[in-house]
């Protein structure tokens, strides 16, 4: 049994509803999947995994282990609970020695913000050791996935500023957008599909990499940088950010140019084909 729900704050009717459901389903092997986008990805992955119910072994490397006990902005549960719920739902077990997949994750930061509504804070110190571990795993040919859950709805500049072009180009999966709980769910779901695809010899490598590249473009460059810039322009010029009206073509062109500029600077693969992030800031 799985309950998928959108963002739930620490207080309010939705938080009370989830807690009531937890009490009423105690002992029924129920799963509670927070973050609508990530929950949907996990439900699809679970449906494909169900016939064989494989147990996948996961090496976990954290940028800051104590951060697991911190709740993400607007969440009612410690991130540790969200993380382990996603692992259980997809059948992952942590095994840092005999692993099928390497997960590199950044848990919510002490200064985490919702990048859709607040300016990005000054980047923290470079995560040099964490990035070195990630780079080494990719160099050795491991399937490495990166879940950047430091902020809500956007990527952490202090994490991505230290990446080399080879590291970004070698990621098997990436997620940073939406809420942190949605990002970890999306990254793990993509990782599970990679492993299942390899087992069944049905893994579409090109399509899988296209999804990873699209997540880099959307979650990092659009949500973490370009969307905030676009919101600020809309505010300065009195434009409804949810309805551009007769300025739509102008702003759409400006956003496209800005994304190409950012991709040329940060992404070794540029703009992925057939990729376009959502324009609104909801």
PDB file of C-alpha atoms in Angstrom:
ATOM      1  CA  UNK A   1       0.000   0.000   0.000  1.00  0.00           C
ATOM      2  CA  UNK A   2       1.419   3.386  -0.979  1.00  0.00           C
ATOM      3  CA  UNK A   3       0.236   6.907  -0.222  1.00  0.00           C
ATOM      4  CA  UNK A   4       1.741   9.551  -2.497  1.00  0.00           C
ATOM      5  CA  UNK A   5       1.259  13.172  -1.512  1.00  0.00           C
ATOM      6  CA  UNK A   6       2.588  16.614  -2.326  1.00  0.00           C
ATOM      7  CA  UNK A   7       4.568  18.893  -0.002  1.00  0.00           C
ATOM      8  CA  UNK A   8       3.434  18.711   3.615  1.00  0.00           C
ATOM      9  CA  UNK A   9       4.541  21.376   6.056  1.00  0.00           C
ATOM     10  CA  UNK A  10       5.308  20.854   9.718  1.00  0.00           C
ATOM     11  CA  UNK A  11       1.783  21.959  10.662  1.00  0.00           C
ATOM     12  CA  UNK A  12      -1.639  22.218   9.054  1.00  0.00           C
ATOM     13  CA  UNK A  13      -4.418  19.973   7.730  1.00  0.00           C
ATOM     14  CA  UNK A  14      -2.254  17.979   5.322  1.00  0.00           C
ATOM     15  CA  UNK A  15       0.324  17.139   7.984  1.00  0.00           C
ATOM     16  CA  UNK A  16      -2.470  16.062  10.325  1.00  0.00           C
ATOM     17  CA  UNK A  17      -4.012  13.921   7.576  1.00  0.00           C
ATOM     18  CA  UNK A  18      -0.734  12.109   6.907  1.00  0.00           C
ATOM     19  CA  UNK A  19      -0.204  11.428  10.602  1.00  0.00           C
ATOM     20  CA  UNK A  20      -3.753  10.068  10.906  1.00  0.00           C
ATOM     21  CA  UNK A  21      -3.146   7.760   7.933  1.00  0.00           C
ATOM     22  CA  UNK A  22       0.091   6.541   9.488  1.00  0.00           C
ATOM     23  CA  UNK A  23      -1.735   5.658  12.696  1.00  0.00           C
ATOM     24  CA  UNK A  24      -4.611   3.939  10.896  1.00  0.00           C
ATOM     25  CA  UNK A  25      -2.340   1.848   8.671  1.00  0.00           C
ATOM     26  CA  UNK A  26       0.149   0.791  11.332  1.00  0.00           C
ATOM     27  CA  UNK A  27       1.095  -2.841  10.762  1.00  0.00           C
ATOM     28  CA  UNK A  28      -0.246  -2.881   7.179  1.00  0.00           C
ATOM     29  CA  UNK A  29       3.107  -2.398   5.406  1.00  0.00           C
ATOM     30  CA  UNK A  30       2.096   1.029   4.120  1.00  0.00           C
ATOM     31  CA  UNK A  31       4.508   3.399   2.388  1.00  0.00           C
ATOM     32  CA  UNK A  32       4.253   7.191   2.512  1.00  0.00           C
ATOM     33  CA  UNK A  33       5.883   8.833  -0.499  1.00  0.00           C
ATOM     34  CA  UNK A  34       6.428  12.563  -0.123  1.00  0.00           C
ATOM     35  CA  UNK A  35       6.976  14.849  -3.113  1.00  0.00           C
ATOM     36  CA  UNK A  36       4.552  14.399  -5.997  1.00  0.00           C
ATOM     37  CA  UNK A  37       7.084  14.216  -8.850  1.00  0.00           C
ATOM     38  CA  UNK A  38       9.468  11.850  -7.112  1.00  0.00           C
ATOM     39  CA  UNK A  39       6.615   9.732  -5.766  1.00  0.00           C
ATOM     40  CA  UNK A  40       5.244   9.289  -9.282  1.00  0.00           C
ATOM     41  CA  UNK A  41       8.673   8.191 -10.531  1.00  0.00           C
ATOM     42  CA  UNK A  42       8.949   5.662  -7.702  1.00  0.00           C
ATOM     43  CA  UNK A  43       5.470   4.266  -8.388  1.00  0.00           C
ATOM     44  CA  UNK A  44       6.342   3.693 -12.051  1.00  0.00           C
ATOM     45  CA  UNK A  45       9.679   2.116 -11.113  1.00  0.00           C
ATOM     46  CA  UNK A  46       8.009  -0.090  -8.502  1.00  0.00           C
ATOM     47  CA  UNK A  47       5.444  -1.348 -11.009  1.00  0.00           C
ATOM     48  CA  UNK A  48       8.243  -2.454 -13.338  1.00  0.00           C
ATOM     49  CA  UNK A  49      10.276  -3.994 -10.521  1.00  0.00           C
ATOM     50  CA  UNK A  50       7.348  -5.876  -8.966  1.00  0.00           C
ATOM     51  CA  UNK A  51       7.383  -9.069 -11.111  1.00  0.00           C
ATOM     52  CA  UNK A  52      10.872 -10.025  -9.895  1.00  0.00           C
ATOM     53  CA  UNK A  53      11.189  -7.795  -6.784  1.00  0.00           C
ATOM     54  CA  UNK A  54      14.987  -7.555  -7.025  1.00  0.00           C
ATOM     55  CA  UNK A  55      17.093  -6.448  -4.069  1.00  0.00           C
ATOM     56  CA  UNK A  56      19.660  -3.912  -5.229  1.00  0.00           C
ATOM     57  CA  UNK A  57      22.740  -3.054  -3.200  1.00  0.00           C
ATOM     58  CA  UNK A  58      23.592   0.591  -2.825  1.00  0.00           C
ATOM     59  CA  UNK A  59      26.749   2.351  -1.736  1.00  0.00           C
ATOM     60  CA  UNK A  60      25.833   5.638  -0.073  1.00  0.00           C
ATOM     61  CA  UNK A  61      28.239   8.574   0.100  1.00  0.00           C
ATOM     62  CA  UNK A  62      26.933  11.647   1.927  1.00  0.00           C
ATOM     63  CA  UNK A  63      28.311  15.152   1.693  1.00  0.00           C
ATOM     64  CA  UNK A  64      27.433  15.708   5.363  1.00  0.00           C
ATOM     65  CA  UNK A  65      26.002  12.760   7.305  1.00  0.00           C
ATOM     66  CA  UNK A  66      24.587  14.806  10.256  1.00  0.00           C
ATOM     67  CA  UNK A  67      22.377  16.683   7.774  1.00  0.00           C
ATOM     68  CA  UNK A  68      20.220  13.558   7.453  1.00  0.00           C
ATOM     69  CA  UNK A  69      18.584  14.486  10.753  1.00  0.00           C
ATOM     70  CA  UNK A  70      17.521  17.881   9.400  1.00  0.00           C
ATOM     71  CA  UNK A  71      14.069  18.481   7.902  1.00  0.00           C
ATOM     72  CA  UNK A  72      13.915  20.071   4.481  1.00  0.00           C
ATOM     73  CA  UNK A  73      12.255  23.500   4.099  1.00  0.00           C
ATOM     74  CA  UNK A  74       8.510  23.074   4.552  1.00  0.00           C
ATOM     75  CA  UNK A  75       8.745  19.398   5.501  1.00  0.00           C
ATOM     76  CA  UNK A  76       7.426  17.777   8.650  1.00  0.00           C
ATOM     77  CA  UNK A  77       9.880  14.843   8.870  1.00  0.00           C
ATOM     78  CA  UNK A  78      13.682  14.532   9.144  1.00  0.00           C
ATOM     79  CA  UNK A  79      15.260  13.869   5.784  1.00  0.00           C
ATOM     80  CA  UNK A  80      16.586  10.539   7.128  1.00  0.00           C
ATOM     81  CA  UNK A  81      12.985   9.252   7.254  1.00  0.00           C
ATOM     82  CA  UNK A  82      12.311  10.303   3.646  1.00  0.00           C
ATOM     83  CA  UNK A  83      15.545   8.719   2.469  1.00  0.00           C
ATOM     84  CA  UNK A  84      14.987   5.347   4.130  1.00  0.00           C
ATOM     85  CA  UNK A  85      11.345   5.247   3.035  1.00  0.00           C
ATOM     86  CA  UNK A  86      12.476   5.601  -0.590  1.00  0.00           C
ATOM     87  CA  UNK A  87      15.104   2.874  -0.131  1.00  0.00           C
ATOM     88  CA  UNK A  88      12.561   0.443   1.328  1.00  0.00           C
ATOM     89  CA  UNK A  89       9.956   1.149  -1.321  1.00  0.00           C
ATOM     90  CA  UNK A  90      12.330   0.428  -4.213  1.00  0.00           C
ATOM     91  CA  UNK A  91      14.026  -2.559  -2.563  1.00  0.00           C
ATOM     92  CA  UNK A  92      17.462  -1.007  -2.040  1.00  0.00           C
ATOM     93  CA  UNK A  93      19.745  -2.145   0.759  1.00  0.00           C
ATOM     94  CA  UNK A  94      22.871  -0.269   1.785  1.00  0.00           C
ATOM     95  CA  UNK A  95      26.057  -2.225   1.105  1.00  0.00           C
ATOM     96  CA  UNK A  96      29.129  -0.057   0.706  1.00  0.00           C
ATOM     97  CA  UNK A  97      31.338  -2.962  -0.363  1.00  0.00           C
ATOM     98  CA  UNK A  98      29.394  -5.218  -2.764  1.00  0.00           C
ATOM     99  CA  UNK A  99      27.199  -2.642  -4.429  1.00  0.00           C
ATOM    100  CA  UNK A 100      25.312  -2.431  -7.690  1.00  0.00           C
ATOM    101  CA  UNK A 101      25.056   1.362  -7.680  1.00  0.00           C
ATOM    102  CA  UNK A 102      26.783   4.353  -6.068  1.00  0.00           C
ATOM    103  CA  UNK A 103      24.540   7.060  -4.631  1.00  0.00           C
ATOM    104  CA  UNK A 104      26.126  10.419  -3.853  1.00  0.00           C
ATOM    105  CA  UNK A 105      23.740  12.626  -1.910  1.00  0.00           C
ATOM    106  CA  UNK A 106      23.637  15.988  -0.258  1.00  0.00           C
ATOM    107  CA  UNK A 107      20.999  16.232   2.482  1.00  0.00           C
ATOM    108  CA  UNK A 108      19.209  19.525   3.335  1.00  0.00           C
ATOM    109  CA  UNK A 109      21.626  22.287   4.289  1.00  0.00           C
ATOM    110  CA  UNK A 110      21.444  24.265   7.524  1.00  0.00           C
ATOM    111  CA  UNK A 111      20.817  27.369   5.402  1.00  0.00           C
ATOM    112  CA  UNK A 112      18.479  25.641   2.926  1.00  0.00           C
ATOM    113  CA  UNK A 113      15.887  27.807   1.173  1.00  0.00           C
ATOM    114  CA  UNK A 114      13.130  27.372  -1.390  1.00  0.00           C
ATOM    115  CA  UNK A 115      14.902  28.723  -4.474  1.00  0.00           C
ATOM    116  CA  UNK A 116      11.578  29.364  -6.208  1.00  0.00           C
ATOM    117  CA  UNK A 117      10.662  31.965  -3.602  1.00  0.00           C
ATOM    118  CA  UNK A 118      13.913  33.134  -2.015  1.00  0.00           C
ATOM    119  CA  UNK A 119      17.263  34.355  -3.358  1.00  0.00           C
ATOM    120  CA  UNK A 120      20.012  31.764  -3.373  1.00  0.00           C
ATOM    121  CA  UNK A 121      22.269  32.164  -0.329  1.00  0.00           C
ATOM    122  CA  UNK A 122      25.997  32.612  -0.736  1.00  0.00           C
ATOM    123  CA  UNK A 123      27.594  29.267  -1.639  1.00  0.00           C
ATOM    124  CA  UNK A 124      29.113  27.326   1.214  1.00  0.00           C
ATOM    125  CA  UNK A 125      32.677  25.981   1.148  1.00  0.00           C
ATOM    126  CA  UNK A 126      33.479  23.732  -1.820  1.00  0.00           C
ATOM    127  CA  UNK A 127      32.763  20.078  -1.127  1.00  0.00           C
ATOM    128  CA  UNK A 128      36.130  19.013  -2.470  1.00  0.00           C
ATOM    129  CA  UNK A 129      36.375  15.590  -0.791  1.00  0.00           C
ATOM    130  CA  UNK A 130      32.799  14.646  -1.715  1.00  0.00           C
ATOM    131  CA  UNK A 131      33.323  15.691  -5.339  1.00  0.00           C
ATOM    132  CA  UNK A 132      36.635  13.810  -5.444  1.00  0.00           C
ATOM    133  CA  UNK A 133      34.849  10.610  -4.334  1.00  0.00           C
ATOM    134  CA  UNK A 134      32.203  11.131  -7.018  1.00  0.00           C
ATOM    135  CA  UNK A 135      34.814  11.777  -9.696  1.00  0.00           C
ATOM    136  CA  UNK A 136      36.777   8.674  -8.662  1.00  0.00           C
ATOM    137  CA  UNK A 137      33.682   6.457  -8.883  1.00  0.00           C
ATOM    138  CA  UNK A 138      32.958   7.699 -12.396  1.00  0.00           C
ATOM    139  CA  UNK A 139      36.603   7.263 -13.426  1.00  0.00           C
ATOM    140  CA  UNK A 140      36.408   3.618 -12.294  1.00  0.00           C
ATOM    141  CA  UNK A 141      33.326   3.053 -14.449  1.00  0.00           C
ATOM    142  CA  UNK A 142      30.809   2.807 -11.606  1.00  0.00           C
ATOM    143  CA  UNK A 143      27.152   3.705 -12.134  1.00  0.00           C
ATOM    144  CA  UNK A 144      27.073   6.879 -10.035  1.00  0.00           C
ATOM    145  CA  UNK A 145      23.923   8.872  -9.334  1.00  0.00           C
ATOM    146  CA  UNK A 146      23.847  12.279  -7.674  1.00  0.00           C
ATOM    147  CA  UNK A 147      20.939  13.553  -5.570  1.00  0.00           C
ATOM    148  CA  UNK A 148      21.385  17.210  -4.642  1.00  0.00           C
ATOM    149  CA  UNK A 149      18.861  17.786  -1.867  1.00  0.00           C
ATOM    150  CA  UNK A 150      20.561  20.781  -0.268  1.00  0.00           C
ATOM    151  CA  UNK A 151      17.856  23.293  -1.201  1.00  0.00           C
ATOM    152  CA  UNK A 152      14.243  23.046  -2.309  1.00  0.00           C
ATOM    153  CA  UNK A 153      13.494  23.559  -6.005  1.00  0.00           C
ATOM    154  CA  UNK A 154      16.988  24.070  -7.307  1.00  0.00           C
ATOM    155  CA  UNK A 155      20.605  22.970  -7.043  1.00  0.00           C
ATOM    156  CA  UNK A 156      23.296  24.023  -4.589  1.00  0.00           C
ATOM    157  CA  UNK A 157      25.923  26.241  -6.207  1.00  0.00           C
ATOM    158  CA  UNK A 158      28.645  25.179  -3.748  1.00  0.00           C
ATOM    159  CA  UNK A 159      28.220  21.575  -4.876  1.00  0.00           C
ATOM    160  CA  UNK A 160      28.068  22.091  -8.622  1.00  0.00           C
ATOM    161  CA  UNK A 161      30.741  24.751  -8.830  1.00  0.00           C
ATOM    162  CA  UNK A 162      33.353  22.089  -8.068  1.00  0.00           C
ATOM    163  CA  UNK A 163      32.398  19.667 -10.809  1.00  0.00           C
ATOM    164  CA  UNK A 164      34.639  19.052 -13.744  1.00  0.00           C
ATOM    165  CA  UNK A 165      33.115  18.648 -17.180  1.00  0.00           C
ATOM    166  CA  UNK A 166      34.036  14.930 -17.125  1.00  0.00           C
ATOM    167  CA  UNK A 167      32.199  14.394 -13.834  1.00  0.00           C
ATOM    168  CA  UNK A 168      28.937  15.908 -15.072  1.00  0.00           C
ATOM    169  CA  UNK A 169      29.177  14.043 -18.355  1.00  0.00           C
ATOM    170  CA  UNK A 170      29.728  10.735 -16.540  1.00  0.00           C
ATOM    171  CA  UNK A 171      26.749  10.793 -14.184  1.00  0.00           C
ATOM    172  CA  UNK A 172      24.296   7.923 -14.651  1.00  0.00           C
ATOM    173  CA  UNK A 173      21.457   9.897 -13.015  1.00  0.00           C
ATOM    174  CA  UNK A 174      20.928  13.291 -11.412  1.00  0.00           C
ATOM    175  CA  UNK A 175      18.137  15.069  -9.543  1.00  0.00           C
ATOM    176  CA  UNK A 176      17.899  18.351  -7.639  1.00  0.00           C
ATOM    177  CA  UNK A 177      14.552  19.889  -8.528  1.00  0.00           C
ATOM    178  CA  UNK A 178      11.337  20.001  -6.565  1.00  0.00           C
ATOM    179  CA  UNK A 179      11.509  19.330  -2.853  1.00  0.00           C
ATOM    180  CA  UNK A 180      14.520  17.466  -1.425  1.00  0.00           C
ATOM    181  CA  UNK A 181      12.321  14.438  -0.751  1.00  0.00           C
ATOM    182  CA  UNK A 182      11.194  14.481  -4.384  1.00  0.00           C
ATOM    183  CA  UNK A 183      14.798  14.793  -5.611  1.00  0.00           C
ATOM    184  CA  UNK A 184      16.053  11.763  -3.674  1.00  0.00           C
ATOM    185  CA  UNK A 185      13.058   9.741  -4.865  1.00  0.00           C
ATOM    186  CA  UNK A 186      13.606  10.711  -8.497  1.00  0.00           C
ATOM    187  CA  UNK A 187      17.318   9.886  -8.408  1.00  0.00           C
ATOM    188  CA  UNK A 188      16.720   6.483  -6.800  1.00  0.00           C
ATOM    189  CA  UNK A 189      13.903   5.637  -9.217  1.00  0.00           C
ATOM    190  CA  UNK A 190      16.150   6.407 -12.190  1.00  0.00           C
ATOM    191  CA  UNK A 191      18.921   4.317 -10.628  1.00  0.00           C
ATOM    192  CA  UNK A 192      16.599   1.357 -10.125  1.00  0.00           C
ATOM    193  CA  UNK A 193      15.501   1.537 -13.761  1.00  0.00           C
ATOM    194  CA  UNK A 194      19.122   1.547 -14.916  1.00  0.00           C
ATOM    195  CA  UNK A 195      19.838  -1.627 -12.937  1.00  0.00           C
ATOM    196  CA  UNK A 196      16.643  -3.349 -14.110  1.00  0.00           C
ATOM    197  CA  UNK A 197      17.381  -2.367 -17.699  1.00  0.00           C
ATOM    198  CA  UNK A 198      20.867  -3.847 -17.508  1.00  0.00           C
ATOM    199  CA  UNK A 199      19.535  -7.085 -16.014  1.00  0.00           C
ATOM    200  CA  UNK A 200      16.905  -7.517 -18.711  1.00  0.00           C
ATOM    201  CA  UNK A 201      19.141  -6.198 -21.513  1.00  0.00           C
ATOM    202  CA  UNK A 202      16.553  -3.527 -22.272  1.00  0.00           C
ATOM    203  CA  UNK A 203      18.441  -0.493 -20.995  1.00  0.00           C
ATOM    204  CA  UNK A 204      18.254   2.328 -23.542  1.00  0.00           C
ATOM    205  CA  UNK A 205      21.560   4.021 -22.758  1.00  0.00           C
ATOM    206  CA  UNK A 206      20.955   7.044 -24.974  1.00  0.00           C
ATOM    207  CA  UNK A 207      17.489   7.722 -23.530  1.00  0.00           C
ATOM    208  CA  UNK A 208      18.720   7.272 -19.967  1.00  0.00           C
ATOM    209  CA  UNK A 209      21.538   9.765 -20.528  1.00  0.00           C
ATOM    210  CA  UNK A 210      19.123  12.189 -22.181  1.00  0.00           C
ATOM    211  CA  UNK A 211      17.029  12.146 -18.996  1.00  0.00           C
ATOM    212  CA  UNK A 212      20.129  12.792 -16.877  1.00  0.00           C
ATOM    213  CA  UNK A 213      21.130  15.705 -19.083  1.00  0.00           C
ATOM    214  CA  UNK A 214      17.630  17.128 -18.985  1.00  0.00           C
ATOM    215  CA  UNK A 215      17.654  16.981 -15.184  1.00  0.00           C
ATOM    216  CA  UNK A 216      20.969  18.889 -15.150  1.00  0.00           C
ATOM    217  CA  UNK A 217      19.445  21.546 -17.400  1.00  0.00           C
ATOM    218  CA  UNK A 218      16.099  21.805 -15.606  1.00  0.00           C
ATOM    219  CA  UNK A 219      16.953  21.168 -11.952  1.00  0.00           C
ATOM    220  CA  UNK A 220      20.272  23.009 -11.841  1.00  0.00           C
ATOM    221  CA  UNK A 221      20.454  25.684 -14.525  1.00  0.00           C
ATOM    222  CA  UNK A 222      16.760  26.528 -14.863  1.00  0.00           C
ATOM    223  CA  UNK A 223      15.409  26.041 -11.350  1.00  0.00           C
ATOM    224  CA  UNK A 224      18.604  27.045  -9.552  1.00  0.00           C
ATOM    225  CA  UNK A 225      19.610  30.054 -11.686  1.00  0.00           C
ATOM    226  CA  UNK A 226      17.500  31.128 -14.658  1.00  0.00           C
ATOM    227  CA  UNK A 227      14.076  30.941 -13.030  1.00  0.00           C
ATOM    228  CA  UNK A 228      15.083  33.282 -10.215  1.00  0.00           C
ATOM    229  CA  UNK A 229      16.475  35.743 -12.743  1.00  0.00           C
ATOM    230  CA  UNK A 230      13.251  35.567 -14.754  1.00  0.00           C
ATOM    231  CA  UNK A 231      11.124  36.061 -11.625  1.00  0.00           C
ATOM    232  CA  UNK A 232      13.151  39.143 -10.694  1.00  0.00           C
ATOM    233  CA  UNK A 233      12.632  40.622 -14.157  1.00  0.00           C
ATOM    234  CA  UNK A 234       8.899  39.953 -13.995  1.00  0.00           C
ATOM    235  CA  UNK A 235       8.714  41.704 -10.636  1.00  0.00           C
ATOM    236  CA  UNK A 236      10.687  44.722 -11.888  1.00  0.00           C
ATOM    237  CA  UNK A 237       8.551  45.081 -15.008  1.00  0.00           C
ATOM    238  CA  UNK A 238       5.166  44.290 -13.443  1.00  0.00           C
ATOM    239  CA  UNK A 239       4.640  41.054 -15.384  1.00  0.00           C
ATOM    240  CA  UNK A 240       2.509  38.217 -14.023  1.00  0.00           C
ATOM    241  CA  UNK A 241       5.025  35.380 -13.726  1.00  0.00           C
ATOM    242  CA  UNK A 242       2.256  32.816 -14.302  1.00  0.00           C
ATOM    243  CA  UNK A 243       0.868  34.541 -17.406  1.00  0.00           C
ATOM    244  CA  UNK A 244       3.295  36.508 -19.545  1.00  0.00           C
ATOM    245  CA  UNK A 245       0.508  37.792 -21.822  1.00  0.00           C
ATOM    246  CA  UNK A 246       1.754  39.695 -24.874  1.00  0.00           C
ATOM    247  CA  UNK A 247       5.317  39.546 -23.513  1.00  0.00           C
ATOM    248  CA  UNK A 248       5.398  35.743 -23.793  1.00  0.00           C
ATOM    249  CA  UNK A 249       7.416  35.512 -27.021  1.00  0.00           C
ATOM    250  CA  UNK A 250       9.953  38.073 -25.778  1.00  0.00           C
ATOM    251  CA  UNK A 251      10.478  36.398 -22.411  1.00  0.00           C
ATOM    252  CA  UNK A 252      10.497  32.928 -23.916  1.00  0.00           C
ATOM    253  CA  UNK A 253      13.267  33.973 -26.282  1.00  0.00           C
ATOM    254  CA  UNK A 254      15.234  35.574 -23.445  1.00  0.00           C
ATOM    255  CA  UNK A 255      14.928  32.424 -21.329  1.00  0.00           C
ATOM    256  CA  UNK A 256      16.040  30.231 -24.223  1.00  0.00           C
ATOM    257  CA  UNK A 257      19.089  32.411 -24.827  1.00  0.00           C
ATOM    258  CA  UNK A 258      19.989  32.419 -21.123  1.00  0.00           C
ATOM    259  CA  UNK A 259      19.745  28.616 -20.875  1.00  0.00           C
ATOM    260  CA  UNK A 260      21.993  28.186 -23.897  1.00  0.00           C
ATOM    261  CA  UNK A 261      24.467  30.590 -22.311  1.00  0.00           C
ATOM    262  CA  UNK A 262      24.460  28.711 -19.004  1.00  0.00           C
ATOM    263  CA  UNK A 263      24.678  25.320 -20.705  1.00  0.00           C
ATOM    264  CA  UNK A 264      27.664  26.450 -22.744  1.00  0.00           C
ATOM    265  CA  UNK A 265      29.392  27.529 -19.522  1.00  0.00           C
ATOM    266  CA  UNK A 266      28.554  24.606 -17.243  1.00  0.00           C
ATOM    267  CA  UNK A 267      27.412  21.526 -19.188  1.00  0.00           C
ATOM    268  CA  UNK A 268      29.832  19.489 -21.328  1.00  0.00           C
ATOM    269  CA  UNK A 269      26.913  18.298 -23.471  1.00  0.00           C
ATOM    270  CA  UNK A 270      25.186  21.664 -23.970  1.00  0.00           C
ATOM    271  CA  UNK A 271      21.402  21.713 -24.385  1.00  0.00           C
ATOM    272  CA  UNK A 272      20.009  18.167 -24.569  1.00  0.00           C
ATOM    273  CA  UNK A 273      17.839  17.506 -27.650  1.00  0.00           C
ATOM    274  CA  UNK A 274      14.072  17.870 -27.216  1.00  0.00           C
ATOM    275  CA  UNK A 275      14.523  19.390 -23.775  1.00  0.00           C
ATOM    276  CA  UNK A 276      12.653  22.384 -22.501  1.00  0.00           C
ATOM    277  CA  UNK A 277      12.106  23.221 -18.821  1.00  0.00           C
ATOM    278  CA  UNK A 278       8.773  24.403 -17.552  1.00  0.00           C
ATOM    279  CA  UNK A 279       8.547  28.154 -17.910  1.00  0.00           C
ATOM    280  CA  UNK A 280       6.409  29.014 -14.907  1.00  0.00           C
ATOM    281  CA  UNK A 281       7.718  29.430 -11.377  1.00  0.00           C
ATOM    282  CA  UNK A 282       4.986  27.545  -9.549  1.00  0.00           C
TER     283      UNK A 282
END
